[in-house]
Amino acid sequence: MILNSKIRTIKWENNVSKMIDQTILPNTYSYVEVKTIDKMYENIKNMVVRGAPAIGIAGAHGVVLGAYELEREENDILKYKNKLIDRSNWLKTSRPTAVNLRWAIDKQIEIIKKFEGCNIQRLIDELVENVLKLENDDILINQRIGKNGAKLVNKLSAGILTHCNAGALATVGYGTALGVIRSAFANDKTIKVYANETRPRQQGARLTTWELIEDGIDVTLLTDGMCSYFMKNGYIDMVVVGADRIALNGDTANKIGTYTLAICAKYHNIPFYIAAPKSTIDINIKSGNEIPIEMRNDEEVLIINGESICREGTKTINPSFDVTPNDLITGIITEDGILYQNYEENIKRLFNL
Ligand code: MRU
């Protein structure tokens, strides 16, 4: 059974991009409109929109916004196409780790390159059509991931631990890891979710608890250091998290702290699953060593709610993601089924390589 989520994170409507402002959740729930490609770059970088699949869609929207802006300054179709491709490639640099951003923008670039006519409006119509398709596909894909993953929940009242937010808010709707949880909840209303706080941006505390409570799913907030306690004491039956990029060998980049969680799960013999669409698999890189890790600013660690929590002069460093080696991953749940070891062989089969 599939449970729908009420949350629609991002949508293309009336020629603008509309997105939930995730920097002010859970206290304020409101949409912002994005009308320029520059503003889209800023919103992706500042995490007004975040989560790998959601920033992919935001990127595709950004290309359309860029297309409208360029239409006012360039009417030579060849020059127009080249300028739009340059702007689109620049937009990819707003966040480096999630491959979905590049994937979705590349889908738009393919359309620009293939377009043979001279009518710029027609090209823009094609780009908009693709945006609507990507949005629609995202929800359907997440529902399939959810359905596949729910089969792994094999006891009543299971305790499921998740990290960061891989939910409706990280996608167009429904979610990947939280999609699995939503589908499991549709089968068993007594599941118990444990959400890691996720320092420093607190996506677990601010976003995951908010969206699960919205859907009436039981959720308990843990701070990041509590996972071993709860695993040892029998609260956790499985871990399911999302992914920002999966290498050909199954190594997986996800929010900082995921690697620790996987090590703890292995020690306690608890299955550790990644839930992600195929668009998160980067078949061009052989291992996690090739995944670029976004380093974010120190203030995210040193300042909470506008107040410094450390003595002046405290040093820190803020890698936003870590890479979990494939041997700590029990399975990767995709829309086309669950992958197990040997990941390289199984990913190649999945992509017909
Ligand atoms: O920095 P964020 O909030 O964009 O990081 C998000 C995550 O790490 C998610 O787990 C990942 O993007 C998967 S979202 C379905």
Short mmCIF file of C-alpha atoms and ligand atoms in Angstrom, two decimals:
data_model
loop_
_atom_site.label_atom_id
_atom_site.label_comp_id
_atom_site.label_asym_id
_atom_site.label_seq_id
_atom_site.Cartn_x
_atom_site.Cartn_y
_atom_site.Cartn_z
CA MET A 1 0.00 0.00 0.00
CA ILE A 2 1.22 3.52 -0.78
CA LEU A 3 0.66 6.46 1.53
CA ASN A 4 0.69 9.86 -0.14
CA SER A 5 2.54 12.73 1.44
CA LYS A 6 0.85 16.11 1.67
CA ILE A 7 4.15 17.90 1.13
CA ARG A 8 5.03 19.34 -2.29
CA THR A 9 8.55 20.73 -1.93
CA ILE A 10 9.07 22.36 -5.31
CA LYS A 11 6.86 23.06 -8.31
CA TRP A 12 6.94 24.95 -11.58
CA GLU A 13 3.84 27.18 -11.70
CA ASN A 14 2.90 30.26 -13.74
CA ASN A 15 6.40 30.55 -15.22
CA VAL A 16 8.19 30.68 -11.86
CA SER A 17 9.76 28.14 -9.53
CA LYS A 18 7.99 27.82 -6.18
CA MET A 19 9.68 26.09 -3.29
CA ILE A 20 9.18 25.59 0.42
CA ASP A 21 11.77 27.70 2.25
CA GLN A 22 13.54 25.00 4.27
CA THR A 23 15.75 27.45 6.15
CA ILE A 24 12.82 28.62 8.29
CA LEU A 25 11.06 25.29 8.90
CA PRO A 26 9.65 24.08 11.25
CA ASN A 27 8.61 27.45 12.71
CA THR A 28 7.43 28.94 9.43
CA TYR A 29 5.99 26.99 6.52
CA SER A 30 5.94 29.12 3.41
CA TYR A 31 6.79 29.05 -0.28
CA VAL A 32 9.23 31.40 -1.98
CA GLU A 33 9.15 32.23 -5.69
CA VAL A 34 12.35 32.11 -7.69
CA LYS A 35 12.41 34.15 -10.90
CA THR A 36 16.07 34.26 -11.99
CA ILE A 37 18.84 31.73 -12.50
CA ASP A 38 21.11 33.76 -10.15
CA LYS A 39 18.56 33.54 -7.36
CA MET A 40 18.22 29.80 -8.02
CA TYR A 41 22.00 29.40 -7.63
CA GLU A 42 21.82 31.28 -4.31
CA ASN A 43 18.84 29.27 -3.03
CA ILE A 44 20.51 25.95 -3.81
CA LYS A 45 23.79 27.06 -2.21
CA ASN A 46 22.06 28.47 0.88
CA MET A 47 19.84 25.40 1.20
CA VAL A 48 16.47 27.10 0.82
CA VAL A 49 15.97 23.97 -1.28
CA ARG A 50 18.11 20.95 -0.34
CA GLY A 51 18.27 17.19 -0.69
CA ALA A 52 19.74 15.55 -3.79
CA PRO A 53 16.59 14.96 -5.90
CA ALA A 54 15.04 18.32 -4.92
CA ILE A 55 18.12 20.30 -5.95
CA GLY A 56 18.10 18.35 -9.23
CA ILE A 57 14.59 19.65 -9.95
CA ALA A 58 15.62 23.14 -8.78
CA GLY A 59 18.51 22.97 -11.27
CA ALA A 60 16.14 22.03 -14.10
CA HIS A 61 13.89 24.97 -13.11
CA GLY A 62 16.96 27.23 -13.06
CA VAL A 63 17.74 26.38 -16.68
CA VAL A 64 14.24 27.50 -17.71
CA LEU A 65 14.63 30.74 -15.75
CA GLY A 66 17.96 31.30 -17.50
CA ALA A 67 16.26 30.59 -20.84
CA TYR A 68 13.64 33.31 -20.20
CA GLU A 69 16.29 35.84 -19.16
CA LEU A 70 18.51 35.19 -22.20
CA GLU A 71 15.51 35.45 -24.53
CA ARG A 72 15.44 39.18 -23.73
CA GLU A 73 19.08 39.76 -24.70
CA GLU A 74 19.91 37.29 -27.52
CA ASN A 75 17.94 36.37 -30.63
CA ASP A 76 20.59 34.50 -32.61
CA ILE A 77 19.62 30.88 -31.88
CA LEU A 78 23.16 29.48 -31.96
CA LYS A 79 24.54 32.14 -29.63
CA TYR A 80 21.43 31.76 -27.46
CA LYS A 81 21.93 28.01 -27.13
CA ASN A 82 25.63 28.36 -26.28
CA LYS A 83 25.01 31.05 -23.68
CA LEU A 84 22.24 28.97 -22.10
CA ILE A 85 24.48 25.90 -21.93
CA ASP A 86 27.20 27.99 -20.22
CA ARG A 87 24.73 29.33 -17.65
CA SER A 88 23.39 25.82 -17.06
CA ASN A 89 26.89 24.43 -16.49
CA TRP A 90 27.58 27.26 -14.05
CA LEU A 91 24.39 26.41 -12.11
CA LYS A 92 25.77 22.89 -11.55
CA THR A 93 28.52 24.37 -9.39
CA SER A 94 26.08 25.63 -6.73
CA ARG A 95 26.54 22.38 -4.79
CA PRO A 96 29.15 19.78 -5.75
CA THR A 97 28.30 16.47 -4.04
CA ALA A 98 24.76 15.50 -5.09
CA VAL A 99 24.99 14.10 -8.61
CA ASN A 100 21.25 14.62 -9.17
CA LEU A 101 21.87 18.34 -9.69
CA ARG A 102 24.21 17.61 -12.59
CA TRP A 103 21.97 14.80 -13.85
CA ALA A 104 18.84 16.97 -14.11
CA ILE A 105 20.67 19.96 -15.63
CA ASP A 106 22.30 17.63 -18.17
CA LYS A 107 18.81 16.44 -19.19
CA GLN A 108 17.97 20.09 -19.98
CA ILE A 109 21.30 20.61 -21.80
CA GLU A 110 20.55 17.55 -23.98
CA ILE A 111 17.27 19.20 -25.04
CA ILE A 112 19.06 22.48 -25.82
CA LYS A 113 21.71 20.70 -27.89
CA LYS A 114 19.20 18.60 -29.84
CA PHE A 115 16.89 21.52 -30.62
CA GLU A 116 17.08 22.30 -34.33
CA GLY A 117 14.49 25.03 -34.90
CA CYS A 118 14.93 28.81 -34.73
CA ASN A 119 11.99 29.58 -32.49
CA ILE A 120 13.35 30.24 -29.00
CA GLN A 121 9.88 30.07 -27.44
CA ARG A 122 9.50 26.54 -28.76
CA LEU A 123 12.79 25.52 -27.13
CA ILE A 124 11.62 27.03 -23.83
CA ASP A 125 8.34 25.10 -24.13
CA GLU A 126 10.35 21.87 -24.48
CA LEU A 127 12.41 22.74 -21.40
CA VAL A 128 9.25 23.44 -19.37
CA GLU A 129 7.68 20.20 -20.57
CA ASN A 130 10.76 18.33 -19.36
CA VAL A 131 10.59 20.05 -15.95
CA LEU A 132 7.01 18.88 -15.49
CA LYS A 133 8.00 15.36 -16.50
CA LEU A 134 10.95 15.29 -14.08
CA GLU A 135 8.70 16.49 -11.24
CA ASN A 136 6.09 13.88 -11.96
CA ASP A 137 8.62 11.08 -12.39
CA ASP A 138 10.31 11.99 -9.09
CA ILE A 139 7.14 11.30 -7.08
CA LEU A 140 6.41 8.04 -8.94
CA ILE A 141 10.01 6.85 -8.53
CA ASN A 142 9.95 7.59 -4.80
CA GLN A 143 6.73 5.66 -4.40
CA ARG A 144 8.36 2.67 -6.12
CA ILE A 145 11.43 2.98 -3.87
CA GLY A 146 9.08 3.09 -0.89
CA LYS A 147 7.20 -0.01 -1.98
CA ASN A 148 10.42 -1.96 -2.59
CA GLY A 149 11.93 -0.88 0.72
CA ALA A 150 8.83 -1.58 2.79
CA LYS A 151 9.27 -5.30 2.01
CA LEU A 152 12.44 -5.23 4.12
CA VAL A 153 10.51 -4.29 7.24
CA ASN A 154 9.73 -7.77 8.45
CA LYS A 155 8.41 -7.36 11.96
CA LEU A 156 5.57 -5.48 13.60
CA SER A 157 6.35 -2.20 15.38
CA ALA A 158 9.84 -2.13 13.82
CA GLY A 159 12.24 0.58 14.99
CA ILE A 160 13.73 2.42 12.00
CA LEU A 161 16.61 4.87 12.35
CA THR A 162 17.24 7.56 9.74
CA HIS A 163 19.70 10.42 9.35
CA CYS A 164 19.38 13.91 7.86
CA ASN A 165 16.23 14.38 5.80
CA ALA A 166 15.68 12.10 2.83
CA GLY A 167 11.99 12.79 2.82
CA ALA A 168 9.35 14.62 0.82
CA LEU A 169 11.32 17.78 1.61
CA ALA A 170 14.44 16.39 -0.08
CA THR A 171 12.52 15.44 -3.23
CA VAL A 172 9.46 16.76 -5.07
CA GLY A 173 7.32 14.72 -2.70
CA TYR A 174 7.10 11.40 -0.79
CA GLY A 175 10.85 10.92 -0.24
CA THR A 176 13.41 8.14 -0.57
CA ALA A 177 14.35 6.89 2.92
CA LEU A 178 11.20 8.50 4.30
CA GLY A 179 9.36 7.05 1.30
CA VAL A 180 10.34 3.60 2.60
CA ILE A 181 9.11 4.68 6.04
CA ARG A 182 5.82 6.04 4.60
CA SER A 183 5.22 2.76 2.75
CA ALA A 184 6.10 0.73 5.86
CA PHE A 185 3.69 2.89 7.87
CA ALA A 186 0.93 2.20 5.34
CA ASN A 187 1.38 -1.52 6.17
CA ASP A 188 1.88 -1.12 9.91
CA LYS A 189 0.76 1.97 11.83
CA THR A 190 2.87 0.98 14.85
CA ILE A 191 6.36 1.45 13.34
CA LYS A 192 8.67 3.68 15.34
CA VAL A 193 11.02 6.09 13.62
CA TYR A 194 14.18 7.45 15.24
CA ALA A 195 15.49 10.60 13.58
CA ASN A 196 19.08 11.68 14.09
CA GLU A 197 19.38 15.39 14.78
CA THR A 198 22.07 15.80 12.05
CA ARG A 199 24.54 18.46 13.08
CA PRO A 200 25.29 21.10 11.96
CA ARG A 201 22.22 22.03 9.87
CA GLN A 202 19.79 19.91 11.91
CA GLN A 203 17.84 18.54 8.97
CA GLY A 204 16.74 15.61 11.15
CA ALA A 205 15.57 17.77 14.05
CA ARG A 206 14.00 20.53 11.95
CA LEU A 207 12.73 18.74 8.87
CA THR A 208 12.37 14.98 9.38
CA THR A 209 10.43 15.29 12.64
CA TRP A 210 8.26 18.02 11.07
CA GLU A 211 7.31 16.01 8.02
CA LEU A 212 6.70 12.73 9.88
CA ILE A 213 4.53 14.43 12.50
CA GLU A 214 2.58 16.07 9.60
CA ASP A 215 1.79 12.55 8.36
CA GLY A 216 1.01 11.16 11.81
CA ILE A 217 4.05 8.83 11.91
CA ASP A 218 5.58 8.17 15.34
CA VAL A 219 9.03 9.79 15.49
CA THR A 220 11.57 10.22 18.28
CA LEU A 221 14.45 12.66 17.94
CA LEU A 222 17.96 11.48 18.87
CA THR A 223 21.14 13.52 18.94
CA ASP A 224 23.81 12.16 16.59
CA GLY A 225 25.89 10.58 19.35
CA MET A 226 23.03 8.47 20.70
CA CYS A 227 22.86 5.85 17.94
CA SER A 228 24.98 3.15 19.64
CA TYR A 229 22.97 3.42 22.87
CA PHE A 230 19.71 2.86 21.02
CA MET A 231 21.14 0.08 18.86
CA LYS A 232 22.62 -1.79 21.83
CA ASN A 233 19.40 -1.53 23.78
CA GLY A 234 17.27 -3.07 21.04
CA TYR A 235 15.33 -0.04 19.79
CA ILE A 236 16.61 -0.20 16.22
CA ASP A 237 15.75 -2.99 13.73
CA MET A 238 17.04 -1.29 10.62
CA VAL A 239 18.71 1.89 9.40
CA VAL A 240 17.57 3.56 6.18
CA VAL A 241 19.14 6.75 4.82
CA GLY A 242 19.26 8.59 1.50
CA ALA A 243 22.23 9.31 -0.74
CA ASP A 244 23.79 12.21 -2.60
CA ARG A 245 25.97 10.13 -4.87
CA ILE A 246 26.62 6.41 -5.25
CA ALA A 247 29.76 5.26 -7.05
CA LEU A 248 29.85 2.26 -9.39
CA ASN A 249 31.21 0.07 -6.56
CA GLY A 250 28.36 1.05 -4.20
CA ASP A 251 30.36 3.48 -2.01
CA THR A 252 27.81 6.09 -0.98
CA ALA A 253 28.10 9.78 -0.11
CA ASN A 254 25.43 11.06 2.22
CA LYS A 255 25.13 13.64 4.99
CA ILE A 256 28.06 13.78 7.39
CA GLY A 257 27.51 11.23 10.15
CA THR A 258 26.10 8.52 7.89
CA TYR A 259 29.43 6.65 7.89
CA THR A 260 29.49 6.57 11.71
CA LEU A 261 25.94 5.23 11.69
CA ALA A 262 26.90 2.46 9.25
CA ILE A 263 29.85 1.39 11.42
CA CYS A 264 27.62 1.29 14.51
CA ALA A 265 24.96 -0.69 12.63
CA LYS A 266 27.54 -3.25 11.47
CA TYR A 267 28.88 -3.67 15.03
CA HIS A 268 25.35 -4.31 16.33
CA ASN A 269 24.38 -6.56 13.40
CA ILE A 270 21.63 -4.20 12.25
CA PRO A 271 20.85 -3.97 8.51
CA PHE A 272 21.92 -0.66 6.97
CA TYR A 273 20.10 0.40 3.78
CA ILE A 274 20.50 3.24 1.31
CA ALA A 275 17.32 4.37 -0.48
CA ALA A 276 17.95 6.32 -3.68
CA PRO A 277 16.73 6.75 -7.25
CA LYS A 278 18.92 5.47 -10.09
CA SER A 279 19.72 9.12 -10.91
CA THR A 280 21.83 9.21 -7.72
CA ILE A 281 24.11 6.48 -9.07
CA ASP A 282 27.14 7.97 -10.81
CA ILE A 283 28.27 5.27 -13.20
CA ASN A 284 31.18 7.47 -14.29
CA ILE A 285 33.10 7.05 -11.05
CA LYS A 286 34.54 3.77 -9.88
CA SER A 287 34.65 4.42 -6.14
CA GLY A 288 33.74 6.87 -3.41
CA ASN A 289 37.27 8.34 -3.48
CA GLU A 290 36.21 10.25 -6.58
CA ILE A 291 33.17 11.91 -4.98
CA PRO A 292 33.73 15.64 -4.34
CA ILE A 293 32.86 16.49 -0.75
CA GLU A 294 31.34 19.91 -0.19
CA MET A 295 33.11 21.90 2.53
CA ARG A 296 30.72 24.41 4.05
CA ASN A 297 31.42 27.47 6.15
CA ASP A 298 32.57 27.30 9.77
CA GLU A 299 29.65 29.40 11.02
CA GLU A 300 27.30 26.45 10.51
CA VAL A 301 29.19 24.65 13.29
CA LEU A 302 30.14 27.57 15.52
CA ILE A 303 26.85 29.49 15.57
CA ILE A 304 23.41 28.25 16.59
CA ASN A 305 20.34 30.48 16.10
CA GLY A 306 22.55 33.49 15.50
CA GLU A 307 24.57 33.00 18.73
CA SER A 308 28.15 31.77 18.89
CA ILE A 309 28.40 28.65 21.07
CA CYS A 310 32.22 28.67 21.32
CA ARG A 311 35.00 30.84 22.63
CA GLU A 312 36.15 33.35 19.99
CA GLY A 313 39.01 31.86 17.98
CA THR A 314 37.72 28.27 18.12
CA LYS A 315 38.76 26.40 14.97
CA THR A 316 36.53 23.98 13.15
CA ILE A 317 36.11 22.32 9.77
CA ASN A 318 32.82 21.48 8.11
CA PRO A 319 32.67 18.68 5.53
CA SER A 320 28.98 18.37 4.63
CA PHE A 321 29.06 14.73 3.52
CA ASP A 322 30.97 11.51 4.17
CA VAL A 323 31.36 8.35 2.13
CA THR A 324 30.16 5.03 3.51
CA PRO A 325 32.22 2.16 2.06
CA ASN A 326 30.14 -0.43 0.20
CA ASP A 327 30.97 -3.27 2.60
CA LEU A 328 28.98 -1.54 5.36
CA ILE A 329 25.87 -1.33 3.18
CA THR A 330 23.36 -4.19 3.41
CA GLY A 331 21.44 -3.10 0.32
CA ILE A 332 20.64 -0.18 -1.97
CA ILE A 333 16.90 0.30 -2.53
CA THR A 334 16.10 1.75 -5.96
CA GLU A 335 12.90 2.16 -7.96
CA ASP A 336 13.90 -0.92 -9.98
CA GLY A 337 14.59 -3.21 -7.05
CA ILE A 338 17.10 -3.75 -4.25
CA LEU A 339 20.79 -4.12 -5.03
CA TYR A 340 23.05 -6.28 -2.88
CA GLN A 341 26.78 -7.12 -2.98
CA ASN A 342 28.54 -7.37 -5.43
CA TYR A 343 27.45 -3.78 -6.13
CA GLU A 344 29.67 -3.11 -9.13
CA GLU A 345 28.34 -6.16 -10.95
CA ASN A 346 24.74 -5.42 -9.96
CA ILE A 347 24.90 -1.71 -10.79
CA LYS A 348 26.36 -2.54 -14.22
CA ARG A 349 23.50 -4.96 -14.78
CA LEU A 350 20.96 -2.34 -13.68
CA PHE A 351 22.34 0.14 -16.24
CA ASN A 352 22.93 -2.49 -18.95
CA LEU A 353 26.67 -1.69 -18.98
O1 MRU B 1 22.90 19.07 2.71
P1 MRU B 1 21.58 18.44 2.36
O2 MRU B 1 20.51 18.72 3.35
O3 MRU B 1 21.18 18.76 0.95
O4 MRU B 1 21.89 16.88 2.43
C1 MRU B 1 20.86 16.00 2.13
C2 MRU B 1 21.22 14.58 2.34
O5 MRU B 1 22.33 14.23 2.70
C3 MRU B 1 20.17 13.58 1.97
O6 MRU B 1 20.25 12.45 2.77
C4 MRU B 1 20.36 13.17 0.50
O7 MRU B 1 20.43 14.30 -0.31
C5 MRU B 1 19.30 12.28 0.03
S1 MRU B 1 17.78 13.11 -0.17
C6 MRU B 1 16.61 12.07 -0.78
#
